[in-house]
Amino acid sequence: MARRPLEVGPAGGHNLLMIGPPGSGKGTQAEHLAQHFGIPAVSTGEIFRSNVSRHTELGKEPAKYLDDGDFVPDHLTNALVKDRLLDADVQAGFLLD
């Protein structure tokens, strides 16, 4: 079976996803790849911190988990990521870390 080339989004950008355990180097590699492709690196951790520090409606509930050192549940993480991916800077492509 032949490999398909990386598909390009409608605006010419790429949507990439980095998966791995904490401390595996995703953030480091994300910086390099995002710079190479000219797209923003979007980190779930940064999304959490940004929403919590700005006291957004979406940031209120995750703050409870983060303050206790717990993982933020999937349904909250998904809502925060979905909200972030509506921003203008990611419409031409993004790297989700």
Short mmCIF file of C-alpha atoms in Angstrom, two decimals:
data_model
loop_
_atom_site.label_atom_id
_atom_site.label_comp_id
_atom_site.label_asym_id
_atom_site.label_seq_id
_atom_site.Cartn_x
_atom_site.Cartn_y
_atom_site.Cartn_z
CA MET A 1 0.00 0.00 0.00
CA ALA A 2 1.41 3.36 -1.03
CA ARG A 3 1.63 6.10 1.54
CA ARG A 4 -0.55 9.12 0.98
CA PRO A 5 1.13 12.53 1.14
CA LEU A 6 0.36 14.81 4.05
CA GLU A 7 -2.95 16.46 3.24
CA VAL A 8 -2.97 20.23 3.10
CA GLY A 9 -5.88 22.23 4.54
CA PRO A 10 -7.97 24.64 2.47
CA ALA A 11 -5.77 27.63 3.27
CA GLY A 12 -2.58 25.71 2.52
CA GLY A 13 -1.78 24.92 6.14
CA HIS A 14 -1.25 21.73 8.09
CA ASN A 15 -3.08 20.39 11.12
CA LEU A 16 -0.69 18.24 13.16
CA LEU A 17 -1.20 16.35 16.43
CA MET A 18 1.55 15.37 18.87
CA ILE A 19 0.76 12.50 21.24
CA GLY A 20 2.96 11.22 24.05
CA PRO A 21 3.35 11.05 27.81
CA PRO A 22 4.35 14.07 29.90
CA GLY A 23 8.05 14.84 29.63
CA SER A 24 8.54 12.94 26.35
CA GLY A 25 9.65 16.01 24.39
CA LYS A 26 6.40 16.87 22.62
CA GLY A 27 6.71 20.56 23.44
CA THR A 28 10.30 20.74 22.22
CA GLN A 29 9.49 19.01 18.94
CA ALA A 30 6.27 21.03 18.57
CA GLU A 31 8.27 24.27 18.60
CA HIS A 32 10.53 23.04 15.79
CA LEU A 33 7.69 21.63 13.67
CA ALA A 34 5.47 24.68 14.14
CA GLN A 35 8.32 26.95 13.06
CA HIS A 36 9.11 24.71 10.07
CA PHE A 37 5.49 24.68 8.85
CA GLY A 38 4.78 28.30 9.85
CA ILE A 39 1.82 27.40 12.06
CA PRO A 40 1.09 28.07 15.73
CA ALA A 41 1.81 25.37 18.30
CA VAL A 42 -1.25 24.92 20.49
CA SER A 43 -0.65 23.24 23.85
CA THR A 44 -3.43 21.98 26.09
CA GLY A 45 -1.42 23.11 29.09
CA GLU A 46 -1.16 26.63 27.68
CA ILE A 47 -4.89 26.61 26.91
CA PHE A 48 -5.60 25.68 30.54
CA ARG A 49 -3.24 28.30 31.97
CA SER A 50 -4.52 31.04 29.68
CA ASN A 51 -8.19 30.43 30.47
CA VAL A 52 -7.58 30.11 34.20
CA SER A 53 -5.43 33.26 34.41
CA ARG A 54 -7.93 35.28 32.36
CA HIS A 55 -10.78 33.98 34.54
CA THR A 56 -12.80 32.93 31.50
CA GLU A 57 -16.03 31.02 31.93
CA LEU A 58 -14.32 27.93 30.48
CA GLY A 59 -11.36 28.37 32.83
CA LYS A 60 -13.29 28.22 36.10
CA GLU A 61 -13.85 24.47 36.37
CA PRO A 62 -10.42 23.29 35.17
CA ALA A 63 -8.82 25.56 37.78
CA LYS A 64 -10.19 23.29 40.51
CA TYR A 65 -8.45 20.26 39.01
CA LEU A 66 -5.21 22.08 38.28
CA ASP A 67 -5.03 23.52 41.80
CA ASP A 68 -5.29 19.98 43.18
CA GLY A 69 -2.69 18.65 40.74
CA ASP A 70 -5.26 16.43 39.02
CA PHE A 71 -5.86 15.80 35.34
CA VAL A 72 -8.56 17.93 33.74
CA PRO A 73 -11.37 15.60 32.56
CA ASP A 74 -11.71 14.95 28.85
CA HIS A 75 -15.03 16.76 28.44
CA LEU A 76 -13.50 19.99 29.81
CA THR A 77 -10.28 19.59 27.84
CA ASN A 78 -12.27 19.01 24.64
CA ALA A 79 -14.39 22.13 25.25
CA LEU A 80 -11.30 24.28 25.86
CA VAL A 81 -9.46 22.96 22.81
CA LYS A 82 -12.54 23.39 20.61
CA ASP A 83 -12.83 26.99 21.78
CA ARG A 84 -9.13 27.65 21.09
CA LEU A 85 -9.37 26.19 17.59
CA LEU A 86 -11.97 28.80 16.69
CA ASP A 87 -9.34 31.58 17.00
CA ALA A 88 -8.22 33.30 13.81
CA ASP A 89 -4.52 32.40 14.15
CA VAL A 90 -5.15 28.66 13.72
CA GLN A 91 -7.46 28.80 10.72
CA ALA A 92 -4.62 28.20 8.25
CA GLY A 93 -3.23 25.29 10.29
CA PHE A 94 -1.96 24.37 13.74
CA LEU A 95 0.05 21.86 15.71
CA LEU A 96 -1.80 20.49 18.73
CA ASP A 97 0.50 19.37 21.53
#
